[in-house]
Short mmCIF file of C-alpha atoms in Angstrom, two decimals:
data_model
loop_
_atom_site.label_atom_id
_atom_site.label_comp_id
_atom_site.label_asym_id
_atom_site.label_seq_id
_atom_site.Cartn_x
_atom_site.Cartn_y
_atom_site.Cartn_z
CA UNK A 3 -1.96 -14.94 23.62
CA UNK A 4 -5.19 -13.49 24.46
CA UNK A 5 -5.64 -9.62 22.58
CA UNK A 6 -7.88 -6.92 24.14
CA UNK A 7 -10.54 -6.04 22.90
CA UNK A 8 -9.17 -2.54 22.49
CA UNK A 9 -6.70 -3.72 20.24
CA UNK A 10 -9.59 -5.62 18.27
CA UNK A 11 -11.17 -2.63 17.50
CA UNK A 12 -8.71 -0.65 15.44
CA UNK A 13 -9.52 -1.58 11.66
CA UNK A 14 -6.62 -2.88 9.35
CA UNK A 15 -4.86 0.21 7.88
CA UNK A 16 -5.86 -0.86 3.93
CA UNK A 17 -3.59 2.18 2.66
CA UNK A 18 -0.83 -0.09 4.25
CA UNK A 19 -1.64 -2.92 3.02
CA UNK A 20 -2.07 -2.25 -0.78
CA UNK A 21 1.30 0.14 -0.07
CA UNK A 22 3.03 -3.30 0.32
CA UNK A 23 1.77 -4.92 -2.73
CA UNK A 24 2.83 -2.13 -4.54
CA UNK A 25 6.08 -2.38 -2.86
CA UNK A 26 6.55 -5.79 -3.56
CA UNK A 27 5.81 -5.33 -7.83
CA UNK A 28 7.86 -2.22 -7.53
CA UNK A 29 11.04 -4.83 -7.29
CA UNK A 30 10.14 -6.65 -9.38
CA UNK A 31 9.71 -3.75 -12.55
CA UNK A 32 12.23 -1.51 -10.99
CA UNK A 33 14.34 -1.08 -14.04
CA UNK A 34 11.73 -1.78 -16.38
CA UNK A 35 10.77 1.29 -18.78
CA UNK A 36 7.48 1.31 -16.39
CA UNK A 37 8.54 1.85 -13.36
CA UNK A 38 6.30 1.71 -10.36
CA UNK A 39 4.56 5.58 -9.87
CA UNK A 40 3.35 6.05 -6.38
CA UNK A 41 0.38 8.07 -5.84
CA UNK A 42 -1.27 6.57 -2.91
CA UNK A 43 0.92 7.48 0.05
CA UNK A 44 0.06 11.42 1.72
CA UNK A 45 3.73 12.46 1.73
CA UNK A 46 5.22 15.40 0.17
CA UNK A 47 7.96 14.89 -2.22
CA UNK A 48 9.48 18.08 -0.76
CA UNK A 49 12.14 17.44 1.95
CA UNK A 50 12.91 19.66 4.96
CA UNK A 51 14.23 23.11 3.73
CA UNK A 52 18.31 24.33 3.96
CA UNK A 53 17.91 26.44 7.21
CA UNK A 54 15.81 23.40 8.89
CA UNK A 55 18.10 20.61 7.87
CA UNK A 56 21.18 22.97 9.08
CA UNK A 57 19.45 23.79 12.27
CA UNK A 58 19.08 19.85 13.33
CA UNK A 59 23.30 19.76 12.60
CA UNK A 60 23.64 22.39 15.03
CA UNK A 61 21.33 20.67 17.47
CA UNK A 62 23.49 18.01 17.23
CA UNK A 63 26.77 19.20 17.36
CA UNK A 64 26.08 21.71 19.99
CA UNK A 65 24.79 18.84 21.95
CA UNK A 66 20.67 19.70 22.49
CA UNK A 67 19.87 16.66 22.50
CA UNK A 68 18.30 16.17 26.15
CA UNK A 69 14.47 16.20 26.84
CA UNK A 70 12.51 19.57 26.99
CA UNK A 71 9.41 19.99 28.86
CA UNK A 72 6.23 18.16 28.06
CA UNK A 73 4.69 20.58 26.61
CA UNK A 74 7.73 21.54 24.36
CA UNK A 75 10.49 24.41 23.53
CA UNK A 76 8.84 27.74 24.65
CA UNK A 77 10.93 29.29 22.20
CA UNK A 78 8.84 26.64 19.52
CA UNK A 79 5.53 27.57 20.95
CA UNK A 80 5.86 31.26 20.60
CA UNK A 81 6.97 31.02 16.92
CA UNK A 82 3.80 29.13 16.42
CA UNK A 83 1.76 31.61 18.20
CA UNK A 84 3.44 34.02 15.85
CA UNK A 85 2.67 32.23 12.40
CA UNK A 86 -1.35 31.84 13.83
CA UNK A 87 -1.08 35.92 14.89
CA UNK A 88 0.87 36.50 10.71
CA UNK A 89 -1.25 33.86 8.82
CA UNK A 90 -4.63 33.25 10.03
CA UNK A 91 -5.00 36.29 12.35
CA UNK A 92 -5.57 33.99 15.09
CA UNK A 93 -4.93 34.81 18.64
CA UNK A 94 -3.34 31.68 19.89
CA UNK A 95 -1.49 32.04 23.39
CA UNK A 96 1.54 30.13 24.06
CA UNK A 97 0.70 28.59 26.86
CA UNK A 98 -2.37 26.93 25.00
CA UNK A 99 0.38 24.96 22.42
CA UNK A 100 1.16 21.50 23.01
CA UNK A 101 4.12 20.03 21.22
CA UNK A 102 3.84 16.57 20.14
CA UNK A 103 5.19 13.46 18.17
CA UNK A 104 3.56 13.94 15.65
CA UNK A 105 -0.26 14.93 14.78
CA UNK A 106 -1.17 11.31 15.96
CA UNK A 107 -0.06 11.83 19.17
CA UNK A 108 -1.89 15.19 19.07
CA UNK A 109 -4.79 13.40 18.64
CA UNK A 110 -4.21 10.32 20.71
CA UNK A 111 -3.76 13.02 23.43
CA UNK A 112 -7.05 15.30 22.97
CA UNK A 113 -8.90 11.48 23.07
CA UNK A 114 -7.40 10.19 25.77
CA UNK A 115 -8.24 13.38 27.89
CA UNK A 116 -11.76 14.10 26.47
CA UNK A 117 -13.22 10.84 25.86
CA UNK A 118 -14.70 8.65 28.15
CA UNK A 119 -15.69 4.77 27.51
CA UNK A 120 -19.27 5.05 25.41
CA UNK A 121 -18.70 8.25 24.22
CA UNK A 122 -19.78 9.34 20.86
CA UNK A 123 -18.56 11.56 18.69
CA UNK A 124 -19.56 12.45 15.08
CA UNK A 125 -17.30 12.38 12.11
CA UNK A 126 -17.90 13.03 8.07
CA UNK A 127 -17.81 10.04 5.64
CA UNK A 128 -15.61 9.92 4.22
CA UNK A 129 -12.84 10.68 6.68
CA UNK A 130 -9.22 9.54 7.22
CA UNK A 131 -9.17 6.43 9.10
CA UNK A 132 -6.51 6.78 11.59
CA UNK A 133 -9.10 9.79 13.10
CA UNK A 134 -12.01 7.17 14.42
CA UNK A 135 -9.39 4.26 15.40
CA UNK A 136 -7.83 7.06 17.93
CA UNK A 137 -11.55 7.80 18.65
CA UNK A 138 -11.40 3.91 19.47
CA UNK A 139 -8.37 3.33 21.49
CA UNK A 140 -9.46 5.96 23.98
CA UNK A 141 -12.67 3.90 23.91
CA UNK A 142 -15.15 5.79 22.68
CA UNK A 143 -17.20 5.35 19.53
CA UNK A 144 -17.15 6.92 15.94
CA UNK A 145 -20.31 7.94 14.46
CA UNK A 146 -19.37 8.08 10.84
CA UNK A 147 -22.38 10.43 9.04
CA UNK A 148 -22.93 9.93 5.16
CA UNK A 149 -21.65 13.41 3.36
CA UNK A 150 -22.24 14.43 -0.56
CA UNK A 151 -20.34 16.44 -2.89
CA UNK A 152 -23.46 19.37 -2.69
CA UNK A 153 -21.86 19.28 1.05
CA UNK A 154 -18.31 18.99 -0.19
CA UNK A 155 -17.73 15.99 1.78
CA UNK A 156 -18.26 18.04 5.11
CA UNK A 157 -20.56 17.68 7.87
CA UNK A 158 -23.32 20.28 8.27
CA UNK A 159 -24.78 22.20 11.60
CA UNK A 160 -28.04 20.96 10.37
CA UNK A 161 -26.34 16.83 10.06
CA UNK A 162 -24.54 17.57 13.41
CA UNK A 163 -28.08 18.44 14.74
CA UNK A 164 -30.16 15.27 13.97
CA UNK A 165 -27.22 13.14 14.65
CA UNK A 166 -26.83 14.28 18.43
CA UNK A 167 -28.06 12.54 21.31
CA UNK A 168 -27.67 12.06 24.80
CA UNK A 169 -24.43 9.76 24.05
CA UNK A 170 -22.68 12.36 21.60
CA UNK A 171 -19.70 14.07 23.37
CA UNK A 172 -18.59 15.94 20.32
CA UNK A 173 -17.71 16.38 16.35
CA UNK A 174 -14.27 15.36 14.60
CA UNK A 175 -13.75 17.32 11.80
CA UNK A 176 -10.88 17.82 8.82
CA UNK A 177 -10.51 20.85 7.18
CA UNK A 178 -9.04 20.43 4.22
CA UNK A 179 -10.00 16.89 4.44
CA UNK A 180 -7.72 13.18 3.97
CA UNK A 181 -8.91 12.12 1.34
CA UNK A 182 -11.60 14.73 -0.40
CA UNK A 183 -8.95 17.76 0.13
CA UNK A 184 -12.21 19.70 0.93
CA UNK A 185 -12.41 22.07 3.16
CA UNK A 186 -15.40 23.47 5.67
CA UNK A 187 -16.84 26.98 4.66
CA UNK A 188 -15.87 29.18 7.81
CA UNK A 189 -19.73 30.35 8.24
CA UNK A 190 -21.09 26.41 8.72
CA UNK A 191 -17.70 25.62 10.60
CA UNK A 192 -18.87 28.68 13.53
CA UNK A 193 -22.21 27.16 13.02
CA UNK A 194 -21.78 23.61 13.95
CA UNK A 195 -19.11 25.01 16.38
CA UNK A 196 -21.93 27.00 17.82
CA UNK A 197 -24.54 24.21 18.55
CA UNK A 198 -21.67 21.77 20.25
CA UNK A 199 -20.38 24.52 22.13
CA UNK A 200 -23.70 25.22 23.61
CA UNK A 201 -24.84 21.52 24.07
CA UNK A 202 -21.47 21.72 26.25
CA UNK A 203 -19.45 19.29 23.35
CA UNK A 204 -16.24 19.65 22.10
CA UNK A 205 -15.13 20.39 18.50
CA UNK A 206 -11.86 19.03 17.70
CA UNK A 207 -10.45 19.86 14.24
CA UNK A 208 -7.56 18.30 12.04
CA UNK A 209 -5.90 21.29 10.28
CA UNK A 210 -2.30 19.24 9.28
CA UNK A 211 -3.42 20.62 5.63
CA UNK A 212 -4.68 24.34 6.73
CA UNK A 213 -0.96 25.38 5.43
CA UNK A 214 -1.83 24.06 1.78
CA UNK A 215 -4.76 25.63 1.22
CA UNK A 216 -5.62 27.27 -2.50
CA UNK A 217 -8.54 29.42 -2.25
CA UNK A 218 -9.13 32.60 0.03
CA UNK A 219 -11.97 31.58 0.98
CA UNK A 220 -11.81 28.40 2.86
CA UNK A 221 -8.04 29.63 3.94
CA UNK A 222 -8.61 29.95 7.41
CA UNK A 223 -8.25 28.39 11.36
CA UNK A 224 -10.86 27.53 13.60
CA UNK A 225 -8.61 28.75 15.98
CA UNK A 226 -9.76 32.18 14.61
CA UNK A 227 -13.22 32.28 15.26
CA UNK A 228 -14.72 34.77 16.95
CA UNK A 229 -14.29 35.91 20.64
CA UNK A 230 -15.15 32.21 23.11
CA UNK A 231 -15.55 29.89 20.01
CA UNK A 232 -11.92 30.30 19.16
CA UNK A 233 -10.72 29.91 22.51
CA UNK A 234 -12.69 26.55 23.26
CA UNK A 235 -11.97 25.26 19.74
CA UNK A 236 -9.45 21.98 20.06
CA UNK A 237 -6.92 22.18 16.73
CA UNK A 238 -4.85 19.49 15.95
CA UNK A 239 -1.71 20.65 13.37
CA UNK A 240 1.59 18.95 12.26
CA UNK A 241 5.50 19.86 10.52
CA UNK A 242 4.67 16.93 8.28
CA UNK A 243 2.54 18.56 5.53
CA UNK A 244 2.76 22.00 4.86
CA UNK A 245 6.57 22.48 6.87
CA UNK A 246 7.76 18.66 4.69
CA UNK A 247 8.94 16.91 7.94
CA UNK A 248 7.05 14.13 7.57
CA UNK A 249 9.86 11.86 9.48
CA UNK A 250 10.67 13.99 11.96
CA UNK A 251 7.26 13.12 13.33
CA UNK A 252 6.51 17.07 15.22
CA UNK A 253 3.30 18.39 15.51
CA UNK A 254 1.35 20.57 17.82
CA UNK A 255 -1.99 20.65 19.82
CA UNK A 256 -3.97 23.69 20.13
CA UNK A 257 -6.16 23.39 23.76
CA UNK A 258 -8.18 25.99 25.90
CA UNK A 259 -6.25 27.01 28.52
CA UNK A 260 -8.11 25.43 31.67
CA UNK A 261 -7.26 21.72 29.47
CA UNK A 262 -3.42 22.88 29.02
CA UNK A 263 -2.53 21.38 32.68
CA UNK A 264 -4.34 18.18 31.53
CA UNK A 265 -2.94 17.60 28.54
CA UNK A 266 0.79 18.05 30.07
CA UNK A 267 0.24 15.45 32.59
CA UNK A 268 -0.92 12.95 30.09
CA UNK A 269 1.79 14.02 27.94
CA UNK A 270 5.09 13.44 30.60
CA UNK A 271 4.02 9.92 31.55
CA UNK A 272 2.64 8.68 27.71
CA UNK A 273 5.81 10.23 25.89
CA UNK A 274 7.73 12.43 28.01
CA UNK A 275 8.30 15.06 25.19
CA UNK A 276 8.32 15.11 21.25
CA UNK A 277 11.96 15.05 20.01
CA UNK A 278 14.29 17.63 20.79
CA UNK A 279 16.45 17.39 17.94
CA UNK A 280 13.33 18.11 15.65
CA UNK A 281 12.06 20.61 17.78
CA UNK A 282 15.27 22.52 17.70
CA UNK A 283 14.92 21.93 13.18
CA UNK A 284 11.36 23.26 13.38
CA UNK A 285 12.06 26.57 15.09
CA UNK A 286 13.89 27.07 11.31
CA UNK A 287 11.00 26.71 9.38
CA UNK A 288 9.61 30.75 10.65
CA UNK A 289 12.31 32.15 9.49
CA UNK A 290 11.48 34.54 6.37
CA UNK A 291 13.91 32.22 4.05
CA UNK A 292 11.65 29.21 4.91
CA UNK A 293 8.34 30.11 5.01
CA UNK A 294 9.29 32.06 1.49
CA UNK A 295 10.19 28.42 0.75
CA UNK A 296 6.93 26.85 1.68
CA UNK A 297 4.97 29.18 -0.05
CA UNK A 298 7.17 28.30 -3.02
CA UNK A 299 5.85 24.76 -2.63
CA UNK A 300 2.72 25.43 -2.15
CA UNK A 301 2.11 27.04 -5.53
CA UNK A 302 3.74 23.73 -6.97
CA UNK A 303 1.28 21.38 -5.37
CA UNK A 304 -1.64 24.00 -6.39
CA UNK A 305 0.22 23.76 -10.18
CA UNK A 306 0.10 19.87 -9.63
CA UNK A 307 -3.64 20.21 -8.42
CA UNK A 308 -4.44 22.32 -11.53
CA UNK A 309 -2.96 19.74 -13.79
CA UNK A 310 -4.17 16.67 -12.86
CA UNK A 311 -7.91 16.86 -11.54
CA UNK A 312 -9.03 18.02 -15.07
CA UNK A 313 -7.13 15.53 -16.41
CA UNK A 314 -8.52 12.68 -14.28
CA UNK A 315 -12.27 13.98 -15.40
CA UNK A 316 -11.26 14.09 -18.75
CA UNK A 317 -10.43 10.78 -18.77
CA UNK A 318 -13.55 9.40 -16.63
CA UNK A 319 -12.40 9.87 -13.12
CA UNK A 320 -14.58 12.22 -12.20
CA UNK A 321 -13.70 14.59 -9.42
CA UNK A 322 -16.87 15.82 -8.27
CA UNK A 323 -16.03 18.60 -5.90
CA UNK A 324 -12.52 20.20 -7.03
CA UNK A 325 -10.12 20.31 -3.56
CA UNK A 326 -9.56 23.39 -2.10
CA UNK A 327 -6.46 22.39 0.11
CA UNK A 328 -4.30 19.10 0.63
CA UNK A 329 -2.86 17.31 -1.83
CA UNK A 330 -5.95 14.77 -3.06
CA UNK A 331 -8.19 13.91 -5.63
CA UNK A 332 -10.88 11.80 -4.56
CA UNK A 333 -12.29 9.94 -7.89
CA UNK A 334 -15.40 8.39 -9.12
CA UNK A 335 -13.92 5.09 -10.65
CA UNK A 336 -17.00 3.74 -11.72
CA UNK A 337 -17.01 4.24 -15.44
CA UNK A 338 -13.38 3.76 -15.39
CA UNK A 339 -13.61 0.64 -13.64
CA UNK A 340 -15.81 -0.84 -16.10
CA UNK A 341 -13.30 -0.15 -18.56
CA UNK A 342 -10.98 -2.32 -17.10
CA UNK A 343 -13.51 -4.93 -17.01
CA UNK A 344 -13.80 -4.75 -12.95
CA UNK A 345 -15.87 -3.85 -10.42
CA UNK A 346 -15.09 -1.35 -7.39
CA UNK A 347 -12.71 0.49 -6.29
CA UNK A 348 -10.57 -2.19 -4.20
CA UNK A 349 -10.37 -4.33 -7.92
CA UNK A 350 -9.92 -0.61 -9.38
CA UNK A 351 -6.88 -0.07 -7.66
CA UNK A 352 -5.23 -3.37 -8.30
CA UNK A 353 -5.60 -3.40 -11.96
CA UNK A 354 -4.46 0.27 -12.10
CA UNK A 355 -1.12 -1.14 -10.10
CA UNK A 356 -0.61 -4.30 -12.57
CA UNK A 357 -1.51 -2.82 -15.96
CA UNK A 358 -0.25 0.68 -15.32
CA UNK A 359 2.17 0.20 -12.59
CA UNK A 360 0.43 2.92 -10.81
CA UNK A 361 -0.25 2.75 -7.20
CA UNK A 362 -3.41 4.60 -5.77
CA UNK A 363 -5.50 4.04 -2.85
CA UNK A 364 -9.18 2.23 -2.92
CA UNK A 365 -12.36 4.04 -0.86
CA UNK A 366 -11.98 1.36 1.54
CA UNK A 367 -10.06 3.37 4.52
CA UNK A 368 -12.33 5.96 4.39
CA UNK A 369 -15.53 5.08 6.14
CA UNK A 370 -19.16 3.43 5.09
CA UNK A 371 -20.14 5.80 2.32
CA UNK A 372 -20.24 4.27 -1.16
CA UNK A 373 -16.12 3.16 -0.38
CA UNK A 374 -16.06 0.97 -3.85
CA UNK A 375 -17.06 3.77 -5.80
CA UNK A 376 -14.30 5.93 -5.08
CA UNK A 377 -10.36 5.57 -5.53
CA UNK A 378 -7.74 8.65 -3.86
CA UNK A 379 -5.04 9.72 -5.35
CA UNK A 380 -2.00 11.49 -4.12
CA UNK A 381 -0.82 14.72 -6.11
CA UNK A 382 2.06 15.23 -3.39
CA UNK A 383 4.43 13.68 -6.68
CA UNK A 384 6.18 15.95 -9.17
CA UNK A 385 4.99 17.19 -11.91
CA UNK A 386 6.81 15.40 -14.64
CA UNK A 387 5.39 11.88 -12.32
CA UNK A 388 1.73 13.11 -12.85
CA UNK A 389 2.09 13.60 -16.24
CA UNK A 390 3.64 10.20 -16.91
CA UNK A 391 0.51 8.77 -14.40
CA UNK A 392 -2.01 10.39 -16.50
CA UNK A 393 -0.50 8.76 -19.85
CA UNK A 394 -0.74 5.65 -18.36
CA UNK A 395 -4.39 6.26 -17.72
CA UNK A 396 -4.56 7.47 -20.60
CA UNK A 397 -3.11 4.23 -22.31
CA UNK A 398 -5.02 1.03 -20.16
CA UNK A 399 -8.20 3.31 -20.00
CA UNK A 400 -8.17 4.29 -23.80
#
């Protein structure tokens, strides 16, 4: 059976992959006093909330089940125009929110619309890889650029700058960032925005981790830029990270307006409408109860953060630029690796996994930039699983 060459083009998923061999030795040491600890998988360990879980029963039993619009419940779309106006002081019509399965198909959407076959567009290395292989499928080309720690993993107006050419259609940025949990200072962030916006490019922006940010600072939406920069900005979000729906697969696509009609065509004949029965859960998660909730949680994963990154540098991990959002620590494995008597990150991560039962994820995924020197983990665990991760560390690493 003869493949396109579309299809040839997306890279192997390597978090995958290494998720099944831990899967696989997780059987087999299952009740074993060292169980197998997951930190390599991006999910929280928090569930959807009472009123959000209650809400889907009622969906269901009441019988609102049947497709909504394209675009999604209005009644959905204004609550998230609310929580922009409440959290980020963001103005943030309605009519500019697209709801979505998911922040993939937020993405695939934005690509599929924006990107023509050729087109460039610039991304940070290290970046999550699922953002350049949607880059790919629309067919257009990723143009991964080498970032430091002095640059907290982020590109730069001046990068974005010497990068550009006559090819470049636009940037792809994170903010906070799969897998560095770094985040963009909002001064370079209007900056870059700035030059694309006048070279007539388009910024999109993956804020699925803007709810789980930890320091004022860096706290804050594109979306909420000043005057025409926020309204051209293209944000993708997502219930799965800061709302805990990962499942449910909902998220949302911010668009300027004169795009909206664009985006809903694509959207009716690619996947008619997100799912109502999640869509109806979701409208649960503004209500005071749950967003009191969420902000519960996201002290606990800034505890967890706390914990564990001076942990991992005490014990030769070395963090080198502390996260100020997500749930990540991206680690220098190098001395540790030699430890172990290996070399790299991909050999890193497998030993950690046999010795230690402890599942993290290699640099591999996450572009061209000095991958086999770094190793992600996961802090989206509990507390009492960190602390039994770092004494394993603690015990193969001496």
């Amino acid at each position: 059976m003869k493949i396109s060459q579309r299809a040839a083009r997306i890279e192997p998923f390597y978090v995958m992959e290494v998720a099944k061999a831990a899967g696989a030795l997780a059987q087999q040491v299952a009740h074993t006093a060292s169980p197998m600890i997951f930190l390599n998988i991006g999910e929280p360990d928090f569930t959807a909330p009472p009123l959000v879980q209650q809400a889907a029963s009622r969906a269901i039993a009441q019988g609102k089940t049947q497709y909504t619009q394209a675009m999604g419940l209005p009644a959905l779309r204004e609550r998230i125009s609310g929580w922009y106006a409440s959290r980020f002081g963001a103005d943030v019509a309605p009519g500019r929110i697209v709801i979505t399965a998911g922040a993939s198909a937020a993405l695939q959407l934005a690509c599929l619309a924006l990107i023509e076959s050729g087109d460039e567009i610039l991304m940070p290395d290290p970046s999550y890889p699922c953002n350049r292989h949607f880059v790919s499928a629309a067919e257009g080309t990723s143009v991964l650029i080498p970032t430091t720690a002095d640059e907290r993993f982020q590109l730069t107006r001046e990068k974005v700058e010497a990068a550009w050419n006559d090819k470049t259609r636009g940037v792809l940025l994170a903010s906070p960032s799969n897998p560095t949990g770094t985040s963009i200072a909002p001064e370079e962030l209007q900056s870059i925005h700035e030059f694309v916006h006048s070279r007539g490019g388009i910024t999109l922006i993956d804020e699925i981790y803007l709810g789980l940010s930890y320091e004022e600072h860096f706290g804050h939406s594109a979306l909420a830029l000043p005057g025409e920069l926020g309204q051209s900005v293209i944000s993708i979000n997502s219930f799965s990270k800061y709302f805990n729906m990962t499942g449910w697969r909902l998220g949302w696509l911010v668009v300027p307006e004169a795009l909206a009609p664009v985006i809903e065509r694509i959207a009716q004949n690619l996947f008619i409408c997100a799912s109502t029965v999640a869509q109806q859960a979701a409208l649960a998660c503004f209500e005071p109860e749950s967003l009191a909730e969420y902000e519960r949680r996201r002290a606990a994963f800034k505890a967890r953060r706390d914990y564990f990154i001076p942990e991992l540098n005490r014990l030769g991990l070395r963090v080198p630029v502390m996260p100020d959002g997500a749930f990540y620590a991206y680690a220098d494995c190098t001395e540790a690796a030699a430890r172990l008597g290996v070399t790299g990150s991909w050999d890193f991560a497998f030993a950690l996994m046999e010795r230690a039962h402890l599942a993290v994820t290699p640099g591999r995924d996450f572009g061209h930039a000095a991958p086999e020197q770094f190793v992600r983990f996961s802090t989206a665990s509990s507390m009492d699983q960190l602390k039994e991760a770092v004494a394993r560390l603690e015990s193969v690493l001496g």
